[in-house]
């Protein structure tokens, strides 16, 4: 018997697996937080399914999302990435990934980990929303606005409020599973 899920993922196996095992699950690991940050920045202006289908290609192209390696990428590596049809070949987003890796490590230096920094905005706990339907889920909130503003102040790129809110959902900082979804936390 099929489980009730949030409508955005229904009928597409890769989406359903992502919904069931990752979306809304709290992530405190810096490596995983960086992965989602990069994937969300590449998603800006595109559909999440596009990114999800290319996720393994991104993982290979960007050294398993190793921010220490990415921070050192050269112009040669950028040119190589621009030729990689397995990823989104957007020069601004590729360069932003390098910039974000550097900024990410600066945050780690200041706070001890990126996780401590990002989770401070929710006092270390997920915000459990109670949306009845998909229409009740916002694309931004005052909190995502504040986090976006702070990330930009710290030098991050492609981190507008919509990207930040999607990151918050992906990493379980907010739980937006709808009322009839089996993953809903009450």
mmCIF file of C-alpha atoms in Angstrom:
data_model
loop_
_atom_site.group_PDB
_atom_site.id
_atom_site.type_symbol
_atom_site.label_atom_id
_atom_site.label_comp_id
_atom_site.label_asym_id
_atom_site.label_seq_id
_atom_site.Cartn_x
_atom_site.Cartn_y
_atom_site.Cartn_z
ATOM 1 C CA UNK A 1 0.000 0.000 0.000
ATOM 2 C CA UNK A 2 1.332 3.425 -0.954
ATOM 3 C CA UNK A 3 2.081 5.973 1.727
ATOM 4 C CA UNK A 4 0.561 9.445 1.576
ATOM 5 C CA UNK A 5 3.278 11.914 0.719
ATOM 6 C CA UNK A 6 3.611 15.633 0.092
ATOM 7 C CA UNK A 7 2.183 16.159 -3.402
ATOM 8 C CA UNK A 8 5.382 17.652 -4.889
ATOM 9 C CA UNK A 9 7.126 14.269 -4.900
ATOM 10 C CA UNK A 10 4.345 11.834 -5.792
ATOM 11 C CA UNK A 11 4.847 9.525 -8.761
ATOM 12 C CA UNK A 12 8.561 10.096 -9.336
ATOM 13 C CA UNK A 13 10.674 7.422 -7.605
ATOM 14 C CA UNK A 14 13.810 9.567 -7.130
ATOM 15 C CA UNK A 15 11.649 12.359 -5.664
ATOM 16 C CA UNK A 16 9.767 9.967 -3.399
ATOM 17 C CA UNK A 17 13.036 8.481 -2.093
ATOM 18 C CA UNK A 18 14.433 11.966 -1.433
ATOM 19 C CA UNK A 19 11.201 12.968 0.342
ATOM 20 C CA UNK A 20 11.058 9.792 2.415
ATOM 21 C CA UNK A 21 14.705 9.664 3.489
ATOM 22 C CA UNK A 22 16.143 13.195 3.382
ATOM 23 C CA UNK A 23 13.745 16.139 3.069
ATOM 24 C CA UNK A 24 13.003 17.561 6.497
ATOM 25 C CA UNK A 25 15.445 15.263 8.314
ATOM 26 C CA UNK A 26 17.771 17.318 10.553
ATOM 27 C CA UNK A 27 21.346 17.481 9.256
ATOM 28 C CA UNK A 28 24.121 18.561 11.628
ATOM 29 C CA UNK A 29 27.100 17.276 9.628
ATOM 30 C CA UNK A 30 29.109 20.067 7.964
ATOM 31 C CA UNK A 31 29.941 18.013 4.868
ATOM 32 C CA UNK A 32 26.264 17.258 4.234
ATOM 33 C CA UNK A 33 25.222 20.843 4.988
ATOM 34 C CA UNK A 34 27.736 22.046 2.406
ATOM 35 C CA UNK A 35 26.451 19.542 -0.156
ATOM 36 C CA UNK A 36 22.899 20.797 0.246
ATOM 37 C CA UNK A 37 24.039 24.413 0.159
ATOM 38 C CA UNK A 38 25.781 23.836 -3.175
ATOM 39 C CA UNK A 39 22.920 21.835 -4.659
ATOM 40 C CA UNK A 40 20.422 24.499 -3.583
ATOM 41 C CA UNK A 41 22.521 27.281 -5.121
ATOM 42 C CA UNK A 42 22.658 25.400 -8.413
ATOM 43 C CA UNK A 43 18.908 24.866 -8.188
ATOM 44 C CA UNK A 44 18.222 28.626 -8.175
ATOM 45 C CA UNK A 45 15.969 29.256 -11.163
ATOM 46 C CA UNK A 46 15.606 25.544 -11.951
ATOM 47 C CA UNK A 47 13.510 22.667 -10.657
ATOM 48 C CA UNK A 48 14.784 20.512 -7.819
ATOM 49 C CA UNK A 49 14.206 17.351 -9.864
ATOM 50 C CA UNK A 50 16.800 18.619 -12.371
ATOM 51 C CA UNK A 51 19.364 18.886 -9.592
ATOM 52 C CA UNK A 52 18.358 15.628 -7.957
ATOM 53 C CA UNK A 53 18.837 13.724 -11.218
ATOM 54 C CA UNK A 54 22.326 15.232 -11.574
ATOM 55 C CA UNK A 55 23.293 14.868 -7.914
ATOM 56 C CA UNK A 56 25.775 12.039 -8.441
ATOM 57 C CA UNK A 57 27.354 13.926 -11.339
ATOM 58 C CA UNK A 58 27.723 16.972 -9.082
ATOM 59 C CA UNK A 59 29.265 14.764 -6.410
ATOM 60 C CA UNK A 60 31.892 13.467 -8.843
ATOM 61 C CA UNK A 61 32.555 16.836 -10.501
ATOM 62 C CA UNK A 62 32.929 18.658 -7.176
ATOM 63 C CA UNK A 63 35.205 16.173 -5.379
ATOM 64 C CA UNK A 64 32.475 14.653 -3.192
ATOM 65 C CA UNK A 65 31.557 18.218 -2.111
ATOM 66 C CA UNK A 66 34.892 18.537 -0.294
ATOM 67 C CA UNK A 67 34.834 22.264 0.479
ATOM 68 C CA UNK A 68 38.568 22.292 1.291
ATOM 69 C CA UNK A 69 39.400 21.093 -2.226
ATOM 70 C CA UNK A 70 36.737 23.271 -3.865
ATOM 71 C CA UNK A 71 38.151 26.401 -2.173
ATOM 72 C CA UNK A 72 41.391 25.792 -4.112
ATOM 73 C CA UNK A 73 39.865 25.279 -7.580
ATOM 74 C CA UNK A 74 41.859 26.911 -10.363
ATOM 75 C CA UNK A 75 40.774 28.476 -13.636
ATOM 76 C CA UNK A 76 41.684 25.165 -15.275
ATOM 77 C CA UNK A 77 39.245 23.324 -13.015
ATOM 78 C CA UNK A 78 36.547 25.939 -13.702
ATOM 79 C CA UNK A 79 37.009 25.426 -17.459
ATOM 80 C CA UNK A 80 36.780 21.662 -16.943
ATOM 81 C CA UNK A 81 33.519 22.062 -14.997
ATOM 82 C CA UNK A 82 32.100 24.315 -17.714
ATOM 83 C CA UNK A 83 32.578 21.420 -20.153
ATOM 84 C CA UNK A 84 30.926 18.830 -17.877
ATOM 85 C CA UNK A 85 27.478 18.094 -19.316
ATOM 86 C CA UNK A 86 26.602 16.083 -16.200
ATOM 87 C CA UNK A 87 26.177 19.238 -14.120
ATOM 88 C CA UNK A 88 24.610 22.667 -14.568
ATOM 89 C CA UNK A 89 27.261 24.532 -16.554
ATOM 90 C CA UNK A 90 26.656 28.011 -15.208
ATOM 91 C CA UNK A 91 29.895 29.918 -14.733
ATOM 92 C CA UNK A 92 28.463 32.234 -12.071
ATOM 93 C CA UNK A 93 27.199 29.294 -10.004
ATOM 94 C CA UNK A 94 30.467 27.392 -10.410
ATOM 95 C CA UNK A 95 32.450 30.412 -9.256
ATOM 96 C CA UNK A 96 29.956 30.940 -6.425
ATOM 97 C CA UNK A 97 30.619 27.364 -5.285
ATOM 98 C CA UNK A 98 34.293 28.210 -4.846
ATOM 99 C CA UNK A 99 33.451 31.478 -3.080
ATOM 100 C CA UNK A 100 30.981 29.648 -0.848
ATOM 101 C CA UNK A 101 33.551 26.978 0.054
ATOM 102 C CA UNK A 102 35.913 29.704 1.244
ATOM 103 C CA UNK A 103 33.147 31.497 3.166
ATOM 104 C CA UNK A 104 32.004 28.161 4.624
ATOM 105 C CA UNK A 105 35.468 27.544 6.095
ATOM 106 C CA UNK A 106 35.559 31.085 7.499
ATOM 107 C CA UNK A 107 32.282 30.379 9.297
ATOM 108 C CA UNK A 108 33.768 27.132 10.627
ATOM 109 C CA UNK A 109 36.738 29.063 12.015
ATOM 110 C CA UNK A 110 34.485 31.569 13.728
ATOM 111 C CA UNK A 111 31.849 29.186 15.137
ATOM 112 C CA UNK A 112 33.695 25.856 15.376
ATOM 113 C CA UNK A 113 31.451 24.360 12.690
ATOM 114 C CA UNK A 114 29.024 25.521 10.046
ATOM 115 C CA UNK A 115 26.403 23.418 11.804
ATOM 116 C CA UNK A 116 26.726 25.479 15.010
ATOM 117 C CA UNK A 117 26.416 28.656 12.973
ATOM 118 C CA UNK A 118 23.366 27.695 10.893
ATOM 119 C CA UNK A 119 21.469 25.893 13.652
ATOM 120 C CA UNK A 120 21.846 28.844 16.034
ATOM 121 C CA UNK A 121 19.083 30.495 14.031
ATOM 122 C CA UNK A 122 16.608 27.845 15.283
ATOM 123 C CA UNK A 123 18.162 27.276 18.719
ATOM 124 C CA UNK A 124 19.515 23.956 17.456
ATOM 125 C CA UNK A 125 16.080 22.416 16.902
ATOM 126 C CA UNK A 126 13.857 21.969 13.854
ATOM 127 C CA UNK A 127 10.936 24.321 13.402
ATOM 128 C CA UNK A 128 7.950 22.059 12.913
ATOM 129 C CA UNK A 129 5.344 23.824 10.838
ATOM 130 C CA UNK A 130 1.834 22.475 10.449
ATOM 131 C CA UNK A 131 0.890 23.114 6.803
ATOM 132 C CA UNK A 132 -2.419 21.572 5.818
ATOM 133 C CA UNK A 133 -1.684 21.673 2.070
ATOM 134 C CA UNK A 134 1.155 22.644 -0.257
ATOM 135 C CA UNK A 135 -0.412 26.111 -0.589
ATOM 136 C CA UNK A 136 0.360 26.692 3.092
ATOM 137 C CA UNK A 137 4.120 26.283 2.596
ATOM 138 C CA UNK A 138 5.943 29.562 2.018
ATOM 139 C CA UNK A 139 8.930 29.996 -0.268
ATOM 140 C CA UNK A 140 10.522 32.451 2.173
ATOM 141 C CA UNK A 141 10.055 33.508 5.777
ATOM 142 C CA UNK A 142 11.397 36.335 7.915
ATOM 143 C CA UNK A 143 13.911 33.802 9.287
ATOM 144 C CA UNK A 144 15.132 32.782 5.817
ATOM 145 C CA UNK A 145 15.396 36.504 5.017
ATOM 146 C CA UNK A 146 17.599 37.012 8.088
ATOM 147 C CA UNK A 147 19.806 33.991 7.368
ATOM 148 C CA UNK A 148 20.164 35.040 3.722
ATOM 149 C CA UNK A 149 21.212 38.517 4.771
ATOM 150 C CA UNK A 150 23.767 37.139 7.227
ATOM 151 C CA UNK A 151 25.201 34.653 4.712
ATOM 152 C CA UNK A 152 25.581 37.411 2.118
ATOM 153 C CA UNK A 153 27.300 39.609 4.703
ATOM 154 C CA UNK A 154 29.750 36.728 5.199
ATOM 155 C CA UNK A 155 30.508 36.577 1.456
ATOM 156 C CA UNK A 156 28.222 33.748 0.306
ATOM 157 C CA UNK A 157 26.728 33.951 -3.197
ATOM 158 C CA UNK A 158 23.408 32.674 -4.622
ATOM 159 C CA UNK A 159 21.901 32.537 -1.145
ATOM 160 C CA UNK A 160 18.728 34.534 -1.546
ATOM 161 C CA UNK A 161 15.880 33.934 0.851
ATOM 162 C CA UNK A 162 14.192 31.338 -1.395
ATOM 163 C CA UNK A 163 17.408 29.309 -1.696
ATOM 164 C CA UNK A 164 17.945 29.578 2.051
ATOM 165 C CA UNK A 165 14.399 28.434 2.836
ATOM 166 C CA UNK A 166 14.795 25.464 0.494
ATOM 167 C CA UNK A 167 18.078 24.665 2.269
ATOM 168 C CA UNK A 168 16.310 24.870 5.625
ATOM 169 C CA UNK A 169 13.692 22.397 4.381
ATOM 170 C CA UNK A 170 16.265 20.064 2.849
ATOM 171 C CA UNK A 171 18.365 19.954 6.014
ATOM 172 C CA UNK A 172 15.468 19.654 8.440
ATOM 173 C CA UNK A 173 15.803 23.085 9.998
ATOM 174 C CA UNK A 174 12.126 23.345 9.115
ATOM 175 C CA UNK A 175 9.670 20.497 8.738
ATOM 176 C CA UNK A 176 7.029 21.363 6.156
ATOM 177 C CA UNK A 177 5.408 17.970 5.614
ATOM 178 C CA UNK A 178 1.694 18.480 4.970
ATOM 179 C CA UNK A 179 -1.126 17.162 7.174
ATOM 180 C CA UNK A 180 -1.764 13.875 5.363
ATOM 181 C CA UNK A 181 1.922 13.035 4.751
ATOM 182 C CA UNK A 182 3.269 9.995 6.555
ATOM 183 C CA UNK A 183 6.415 11.954 7.475
ATOM 184 C CA UNK A 184 4.459 14.672 9.277
ATOM 185 C CA UNK A 185 5.715 15.383 12.795
ATOM 186 C CA UNK A 186 2.894 16.263 15.169
#
